[in-house]
Amino acid sequence: MSLVVSAGGHSFCLQAGKGFPISKPKGYKFGPRAALVEATPRVNGSPSSTSIQVLATDRAEELKAEARALARAADASVYSPQLLAKKYGSRPVKAVKRTLEILVALGTFALKLFLDQKNGTLDQNKRKRAAELRTIFTRLGPTFIKLGQGLSTRPDLCPPEYLEELAQLQDALPTFPDADAFSCIETELGMPLESIFSTISPTPIAAASLGQVYKARLKYSGQTVAVKVQRPGIEDAIGLDFYLIRGLGFFINKYVDIITTDAVALIDEFASRVYQELNYVQEGQNARKFKMLYADKEDILVPDIFWNYTSGKVLTMEWVDGVKLNEQAAIERQGLKLLDLVTTGIQCSLRQLLEYGYFHADPHPGNLLATPEGKLAFLDFGMMSETPEEARFAIIGHVVHMVNRDYEAMARDYYALDFLSTDVDVSPIVPALRDFFDDALSYTVSELNFKTLVDGLGSVLYQYPFNVPPYYALILRSLTVLEGLALYADPNFKVLAASYPYFAKRLLTDPNPYLRDALIELLFKDERFRWNRLENLLVQGSKDRDFSAKDALQPVLKLLLGPDGEELRTLVIKEAVRVTEAFTLCTFVDTYNSVPSFMRSLIFNGNGALAMSSAELQSMMELRDQVFRIWGLLRSSENFDPALLQPILQVSKLYLCCSLVTKVERDILRHRHRSHN
């Protein structure tokens, strides 16, 4: 049995009975442990006042340690296109040399693929070419390693041979000398290595694009940690690549008409994220924020950061044992189900993107681990991004509008998503959306493929003056990577099918005005209530593990009783009358049909009580059955209280009473008018 042990997004394999030894690096002699951990006293199972003071003291010390770490990272580099242009613009020889290096490497590979196709040996040489591509990406450095990492999670883009080879870019990269790493730790932290760790692995247990990781034991507490050390000269290598890529972006903006998105803006966004990864204190702060927001779920694990031993180029964090999500056999040997872990990842990712808007923008397999306890561990928080608040709600509404084929509403969503300026008329876009999605949505929700939808939507966007904001590109990358990971578990897995319950739940329960209006717009059309839409939302929303029938429709009920709910109250009452008529009529029909035929003429006097078309009768019976099903869905929830719907009944009674009073008043006035005449 083997186990992948990872920290900070880096992994290595342990064979059963052959664990990697924690030993002293050559030349270093470590002393005894310097401190013991004091237990926190408790009184009657609750923290005592002493323990509260201890916690407060610990928090204060943590803040001081974090402040010291920030001071150590004060000179960390920040992405600046102007500084890069100034630096490398004056060094044309180096820039041309790097350009030729990239063109020769990738051009040679492309030529080999062309010759393989021409000679009919493309399939035969797949494994060989895949290994060559991995070698090329490794040789070209961090920027291309990150590109390969992204491709390694896309089984729908790359053949299996390429996936297997490129997956090695996650944790099988060249290392740099250990002496340089240990010297960096001492220089950055300002302490001798032996005063920090009681033991440290003599060689790195994993190497990544930006640094390499050692396994160590803290001297003061004996806790096992992962120590990530940045590669020497990494800033210069990345800076040159982004200088050249940004120049390509200007070329694309000027000469490639098919790409309407600002390529330079996208490149700047990505480059700024990569530069943030170079600041390990920033990564530590990202991890702390991520843990605060999302580790409240018991199946999510985020490692702690040790601020006293963290700087701009050194990151010390809690050690995590786990198996990468793309290693299905290893996960199942631990008695875990991969699809359960993938579903947990999807739920957490949806919360990241659409609740708090703070999301992990680099979820490749090395950063998502299954722990032996069945938790999903998120690692490596260097690349994070945020979804604007308005866009979060627009995305939820957009998905629901798409599933329900409401293309007019879909087109209007692009204003809130900041894809279009408000002065652009969206009416010409509606037919294009209808043409594509009517075909794509001929499948059921469970058959929809996220990548197919993204690609199809992209073809629509290219035809109109859309501008995709940078944050959205990172969302698409995050979701497509997530779908790629899911496909490892099940080639037929559909992220949208697994995600839609979350969208339905949010639409039913979120009080945000945008979502509340989207729900009302979805449920009412031409002053008629669409019961099938409500039933579908309840069926899908109830599949979400956090769904609460108690909270369902609460936003609409609040609006119904509020000062701005007059129009909605009118619609609800009209529908209540229609439902009442349906139940009354269907009860009469059921009674009529239960009576023997020879008695019907005697009881109902043969007066044509059922004088309505079969289509009208069928519509009434379908309405009654739908209401019964929806009531059953609500009642089946453990925490549902029927009294929650009391406001609708009260409003209905009030409306009916007012209608009756108004009718009586009209009759009195009419009678008086006739008497006067």
XYZ file of C-alpha atoms in Angstrom, residues 188-675:
488
model
C 14.728 34.700 6.034
C 13.924 33.769 9.635
C 17.093 35.193 11.186
C 17.734 32.055 13.263
C 19.993 29.012 13.014
C 18.210 25.965 11.637
C 18.897 23.922 14.781
C 17.077 26.461 16.948
C 13.893 26.063 14.886
C 13.620 22.342 14.120
C 14.549 19.262 16.099
C 14.648 17.288 12.831
C 14.248 18.079 9.150
C 14.378 15.827 6.099
C 17.870 16.005 4.502
C 16.345 16.308 1.028
C 13.022 17.757 -0.184
C 10.042 15.427 -0.146
C 8.450 17.312 -3.052
C 9.305 20.030 -5.546
C 6.854 22.383 -7.230
C 7.065 25.178 -9.757
C 7.847 27.919 -7.238
C 9.601 26.063 -4.442
C 10.281 22.770 -2.697
C 9.037 21.242 0.539
C 10.789 19.669 3.520
C 9.220 17.697 6.340
C 10.330 18.850 9.769
C 9.512 18.754 13.468
C 9.273 21.993 15.414
C 11.706 22.159 18.298
C 9.436 24.095 20.674
C 6.371 21.821 20.376
C 7.378 18.658 18.552
C 4.659 19.236 15.941
C 5.248 17.900 12.432
C 5.227 20.628 9.794
C 5.818 21.225 6.101
C 8.423 23.848 5.258
C 8.171 25.352 1.780
C 11.222 27.216 0.489
C 11.167 29.387 -2.628
C 13.354 28.619 -5.643
C 16.338 30.944 -6.084
C 15.985 33.337 -9.024
C 12.296 32.550 -9.537
C 11.233 36.202 -9.735
C 13.569 36.934 -12.637
C 12.413 33.871 -14.602
C 8.706 34.613 -14.167
C 9.176 38.319 -14.791
C 10.800 37.761 -18.193
C 8.091 35.317 -19.269
C 5.297 37.702 -18.363
C 7.060 40.572 -20.103
C 7.108 38.505 -23.312
C 3.566 37.143 -22.890
C 2.234 40.643 -22.260
C 3.782 41.741 -25.543
C 1.913 38.889 -27.221
C -1.260 40.181 -25.553
C -0.853 43.577 -27.213
C -0.400 41.801 -30.557
C -3.625 39.794 -29.994
C -5.606 42.899 -29.029
C -4.479 44.714 -32.154
C -4.552 42.039 -34.847
C -6.713 39.087 -33.697
C -10.297 40.258 -34.207
C -11.902 36.948 -33.184
C -10.811 37.529 -29.569
C -12.893 40.397 -28.205
C -11.683 40.085 -24.604
C -8.825 42.324 -23.511
C -5.938 39.825 -23.600
C -3.540 42.203 -21.820
C -5.979 42.630 -18.915
C -6.284 38.853 -18.552
C -2.507 38.435 -18.633
C -2.050 41.171 -16.030
C -4.658 39.530 -13.802
C -2.959 36.128 -14.016
C 0.525 37.622 -13.555
C -0.535 39.523 -10.444
C -1.881 36.259 -8.999
C 1.386 34.455 -9.702
C 3.376 37.252 -8.085
C 1.162 36.961 -5.028
C 2.202 33.310 -4.885
C 5.798 34.476 -4.526
C 4.906 36.141 -1.214
C 4.505 33.275 1.245
C 3.212 35.563 4.015
C 0.363 36.520 1.698
C -0.268 32.817 1.106
C -0.398 32.257 4.860
C -2.962 35.035 5.243
C -4.981 33.534 2.385
C -4.982 30.174 4.158
C -6.157 31.752 7.416
C -9.025 33.573 5.674
C -9.994 30.458 3.719
C -10.080 28.394 6.906
C -12.229 30.981 8.687
C -14.780 31.014 5.849
C -15.022 27.380 4.785
C -13.526 25.018 7.372
C -16.717 25.282 9.460
C -17.840 22.114 7.665
C -16.537 18.983 9.355
C -15.521 17.400 6.048
C -13.186 20.290 5.057
C -9.620 20.576 6.381
C -7.303 23.594 6.066
C -3.822 23.453 7.672
C -2.656 25.969 10.268
C 0.162 28.452 9.608
C 3.134 28.907 11.959
C 3.845 32.635 11.691
C 7.060 32.637 13.737
C 8.645 30.501 11.039
C 7.142 32.158 7.957
C 8.511 34.919 5.726
C 8.266 36.098 2.133
C 10.246 33.072 0.916
C 9.649 30.487 3.675
C 6.261 29.064 4.671
C 5.801 26.728 7.634
C 2.417 25.053 7.905
C 0.725 22.073 9.519
C 1.610 18.754 7.892
C -1.279 16.954 6.139
C -1.330 13.272 5.198
C -3.545 12.470 2.242
C -4.104 11.037 -1.216
C -4.574 13.108 -4.362
C -8.117 13.076 -5.740
C -7.025 11.665 -9.095
C -5.683 8.503 -7.407
C -8.953 6.625 -7.155
C -7.510 3.218 -6.294
C -5.481 4.589 -3.372
C -8.529 6.433 -2.032
C -10.746 3.351 -2.236
C -8.107 1.255 -0.447
C -8.663 3.531 2.535
C -12.368 2.718 2.459
C -13.351 6.100 1.040
C -15.632 6.905 -1.895
C -14.128 9.233 -4.455
C -17.485 10.581 -5.633
C -18.343 11.613 -2.059
C -15.104 13.600 -1.886
C -15.730 15.151 -5.296
C -19.230 16.189 -4.215
C -17.749 17.736 -1.072
C -15.325 19.642 -3.273
C -18.113 20.897 -5.517
C -20.190 22.070 -2.561
C -17.218 23.884 -1.052
C -16.291 25.438 -4.394
C -19.832 26.722 -4.861
C -19.706 28.326 -1.427
C -16.379 29.893 -2.368
C -17.616 31.304 -5.651
C -21.156 32.299 -4.736
C -21.482 32.880 -0.981
C -18.387 34.730 0.170
C -16.845 35.218 -3.267
C -13.349 34.293 -2.045
C -12.143 31.279 -3.977
C -9.187 28.975 -4.548
C -8.145 29.692 -8.140
C -5.688 26.795 -8.533
C -7.464 23.564 -7.475
C -5.260 21.027 -9.269
C -4.997 17.450 -7.869
C -1.900 18.254 -5.807
C -3.896 20.879 -3.910
C -6.927 18.697 -3.103
C -6.283 15.687 -0.885
C -8.382 12.968 0.705
C -7.272 12.444 4.301
C -7.468 9.004 5.963
C -10.393 10.352 8.038
C -12.381 11.090 4.884
C -11.919 14.853 4.913
C -11.108 16.946 1.867
C -7.985 18.992 2.496
C -7.370 22.214 0.573
C -3.723 23.179 0.221
C -1.537 25.806 -1.451
C -3.303 29.143 -1.118
C -0.974 31.206 -3.264
C -3.468 31.852 -6.062
C -6.785 33.183 -4.779
C -9.410 35.459 -6.321
C -12.707 37.136 -5.491
C -16.110 37.280 -7.177
C -17.807 40.709 -6.962
C -20.974 40.592 -4.855
C -23.333 41.604 -7.646
C -21.824 39.006 -9.966
C -22.362 36.203 -7.411
C -26.116 36.670 -7.460
C -26.136 37.220 -11.226
C -24.360 33.891 -11.758
C -26.956 32.056 -9.662
C -29.799 33.678 -11.551
C -28.040 33.046 -14.857
C -27.766 29.297 -14.279
C -31.409 29.041 -13.216
C -32.516 31.112 -16.218
C -30.452 28.857 -18.471
C -31.920 25.623 -17.123
C -35.427 27.072 -17.447
C -34.746 28.439 -20.968
C -35.534 32.005 -20.001
C -33.280 33.566 -22.633
C -34.549 37.127 -22.242
C -33.581 37.038 -18.571
C -30.262 35.380 -19.471
C -29.436 38.240 -21.815
C -30.237 40.814 -19.127
C -27.965 38.976 -16.683
C -24.961 40.107 -18.731
C -25.436 43.642 -17.424
C -25.031 42.493 -13.804
C -22.117 40.237 -14.789
C -20.402 43.290 -16.269
C -20.115 41.555 -19.644
C -21.995 44.371 -21.368
C -22.403 48.063 -20.745
C -25.945 49.117 -19.954
C -26.262 51.054 -23.222
C -25.985 47.866 -25.303
C -29.290 46.443 -26.541
C -29.473 42.748 -25.582
C -32.501 41.899 -27.732
C -30.377 40.745 -30.731
C -28.481 38.385 -28.413
C -31.611 36.472 -27.374
C -32.027 34.524 -30.678
C -28.360 33.473 -30.572
C -28.766 32.201 -27.013
C -31.970 30.406 -27.977
C -30.360 28.743 -31.014
C -27.485 27.358 -28.970
C -29.161 26.464 -25.686
C -32.309 24.948 -27.191
C -29.991 22.361 -28.693
C -27.730 22.011 -25.647
C -30.664 21.817 -23.236
C -32.372 19.077 -25.206
C -30.532 16.932 -22.672
C -31.688 16.699 -19.086
C -29.937 18.709 -16.393
C -28.085 15.559 -15.352
C -26.602 15.237 -18.851
C -25.343 18.799 -19.229
C -21.589 19.160 -19.578
C -20.073 22.330 -18.175
C -17.309 22.559 -20.750
C -19.769 22.161 -23.631
C -21.880 24.992 -22.258
C -18.859 27.232 -21.715
C -17.573 26.571 -25.228
C -20.993 27.161 -26.754
C -21.548 30.322 -24.770
C -18.098 31.467 -25.857
C -19.072 31.133 -29.508
C -22.072 33.372 -28.804
C -19.991 35.921 -26.927
C -17.552 36.308 -29.821
C -20.354 37.546 -32.079
C -21.305 40.469 -29.843
C -19.527 43.300 -27.977
C -18.873 41.278 -24.824
C -15.963 41.988 -22.503
C -15.197 39.099 -20.147
C -13.875 40.565 -16.861
C -10.642 39.025 -15.500
C -12.275 37.526 -12.394
C -14.653 35.533 -14.606
C -11.767 33.927 -16.488
C -10.444 32.595 -13.168
C -13.910 31.302 -12.233
C -14.118 29.403 -15.527
C -10.653 28.005 -14.938
C -11.564 26.927 -11.421
C -14.808 25.245 -12.514
C -13.305 23.508 -15.545
C -10.477 22.168 -13.369
C -13.073 20.958 -10.878
C -14.971 19.162 -13.622
C -11.713 17.652 -14.804
C -11.084 16.260 -11.311
C -14.635 14.923 -11.194
C -14.126 13.091 -14.485
C -11.361 11.071 -12.860
C -13.983 9.645 -10.517
C -16.625 9.086 -13.166
C -16.217 9.760 -16.920
C -19.959 10.518 -17.048
C -19.929 12.920 -14.103
C -21.573 16.297 -14.789
C -20.642 19.228 -12.576
C -23.778 21.184 -13.458
C -25.992 18.288 -12.403
C -24.194 18.139 -9.061
C -24.262 21.930 -8.716
C -27.840 22.727 -9.682
C -29.332 21.720 -6.280
C -27.190 24.438 -4.725
C -28.420 27.037 -7.220
C -32.045 26.009 -6.647
C -31.610 26.176 -2.878
C -30.088 29.648 -3.043
C -32.852 30.907 -5.304
C -35.528 29.570 -2.931
C -33.962 30.785 0.317
C -31.703 33.803 -0.325
C -33.278 37.183 0.602
C -31.012 39.145 -1.757
C -33.240 41.454 -3.865
C -31.678 40.291 -7.142
C -32.375 36.619 -6.385
C -35.787 37.394 -4.909
C -36.790 39.207 -8.105
C -35.300 36.397 -10.202
C -37.410 33.848 -8.278
C -40.619 35.856 -8.746
C -39.827 36.354 -12.415
C -39.239 32.626 -12.756
C -42.446 31.598 -10.970
C -44.824 34.084 -12.618
C -45.357 34.556 -16.332
C -48.248 36.377 -17.992
C -49.821 36.742 -14.513
C -49.925 32.949 -14.132
C -48.057 30.982 -11.495
C -45.806 28.297 -13.006
C -46.194 25.411 -10.575
C -43.898 23.165 -12.611
C -41.023 25.603 -12.045
C -41.624 25.631 -8.283
C -41.820 21.843 -8.204
C -38.541 21.540 -10.122
C -36.796 24.005 -7.793
C -38.017 22.141 -4.697
C -37.006 18.746 -6.128
C -33.518 20.007 -7.000
C -33.056 22.187 -3.911
C -33.972 19.340 -1.564
C -30.956 17.427 -2.915
C -28.630 20.013 -1.370
C -27.484 18.865 2.048
C -28.013 22.323 3.563
C -31.502 22.772 2.138
C -34.170 23.775 4.633
C -37.830 23.704 3.676
C -38.362 26.051 6.609
C -36.372 28.708 4.739
C -37.811 27.971 1.300
C -39.913 30.784 -0.153
C -39.302 32.968 2.912
C -37.961 35.853 0.759
C -41.142 35.810 -1.320
C -43.365 35.592 1.756
C -41.634 38.609 3.294
C -42.130 40.574 0.114
C -45.753 39.427 -0.041
C -46.478 41.007 3.347
C -44.280 44.055 2.825
C -45.219 47.531 1.622
C -43.823 46.805 -1.856
C -45.751 43.585 -2.310
C -49.053 44.902 -3.671
C -48.482 43.607 -7.200
C -47.293 40.245 -5.907
C -50.281 39.968 -3.554
C -52.637 40.482 -6.476
C -50.927 37.708 -8.449
C -50.904 35.333 -5.457
C -54.615 35.894 -4.782
C -55.529 35.271 -8.399
C -53.588 32.031 -8.282
C -55.171 31.088 -4.929
C -58.614 31.519 -6.495
C -57.552 29.395 -9.473
C -56.234 26.653 -7.192
C -59.411 26.749 -5.115
C -61.475 26.373 -8.270
C -59.294 23.467 -9.388
C -59.680 21.631 -6.079
C -63.437 22.256 -5.993
C -63.939 21.151 -9.562
C -61.694 18.093 -9.232
C -63.484 17.068 -6.040
C -66.777 17.359 -7.901
C -65.378 15.328 -10.821
C -64.052 12.632 -8.502
C -67.435 12.456 -6.807
C -69.245 12.425 -10.152
C -67.041 9.609 -11.461
C -67.484 7.548 -8.295
C -71.251 7.462 -8.707
C -72.651 4.607 -10.805
C -73.653 5.829 -14.250
C -77.337 4.918 -13.875
C -77.571 7.202 -10.788
C -75.760 10.248 -12.230
C -78.814 11.612 -14.030
C -80.876 11.286 -10.860
C -78.331 13.000 -8.582
C -77.019 15.680 -10.927
C -80.313 16.135 -12.785
C -78.509 15.717 -16.079
C -77.929 19.447 -16.165
C -74.466 19.336 -17.776
C -72.549 20.130 -14.615
C -69.361 19.103 -16.376
C -69.871 21.374 -19.314
C -66.205 22.143 -20.038
C -63.726 20.891 -22.603
C -61.588 17.860 -21.817
C -58.463 20.025 -22.210
C -59.694 22.479 -19.567
C -60.608 19.646 -17.233
C -57.212 17.993 -17.767
C -55.460 21.295 -17.006
C -57.382 21.673 -13.753
C -56.557 18.127 -12.660
C -52.859 18.590 -13.477
C -52.841 21.765 -11.394
C -54.357 19.967 -8.426
C -51.884 17.088 -8.719
C -48.929 19.498 -8.929
C -50.057 21.327 -5.791
C -50.383 17.989 -3.993
C -46.850 16.982 -5.059
C -45.379 20.304 -3.942
C -47.178 20.032 -0.610
C -45.725 16.542 -0.238
C -42.211 17.832 -0.961
C -42.572 20.499 1.715
C -44.093 18.172 4.307
C -41.403 15.526 3.766
C -38.794 17.923 5.153
C -38.208 17.361 8.870
C -38.128 21.014 9.844
C -41.047 22.233 7.749
C -43.797 24.029 9.649
C -47.124 24.343 7.749
C -47.803 27.522 9.725
C -45.181 29.226 7.548
C -47.765 29.415 4.776
C -50.307 31.068 7.060
C -49.528 34.556 5.662
C -50.723 33.462 2.230
C -54.013 32.227 3.691
C -54.457 35.435 5.676
C -53.810 37.599 2.639
C -56.185 35.436 0.612
C -58.956 35.765 3.201
C -58.435 39.516 3.460
C -58.512 39.897 -0.300
C -61.622 37.758 -0.656
C -63.364 39.665 2.140
C -62.440 42.984 0.542
C -63.672 41.690 -2.793
C -66.942 40.591 -1.184
C -67.398 43.958 0.580
C -66.653 45.775 -2.638
C -69.176 43.632 -4.493
C -71.862 44.312 -1.830
C -71.133 48.033 -1.974
C -71.476 48.000 -5.750
C -74.781 46.142 -5.490
C -76.093 48.663 -2.918
C -75.080 51.600 -5.074
C -76.627 49.967 -8.141
C -79.847 49.322 -6.197
C -79.975 52.929 -4.958
C -79.388 54.203 -8.469
C -82.287 52.137 -9.834
C -84.572 53.283 -6.942
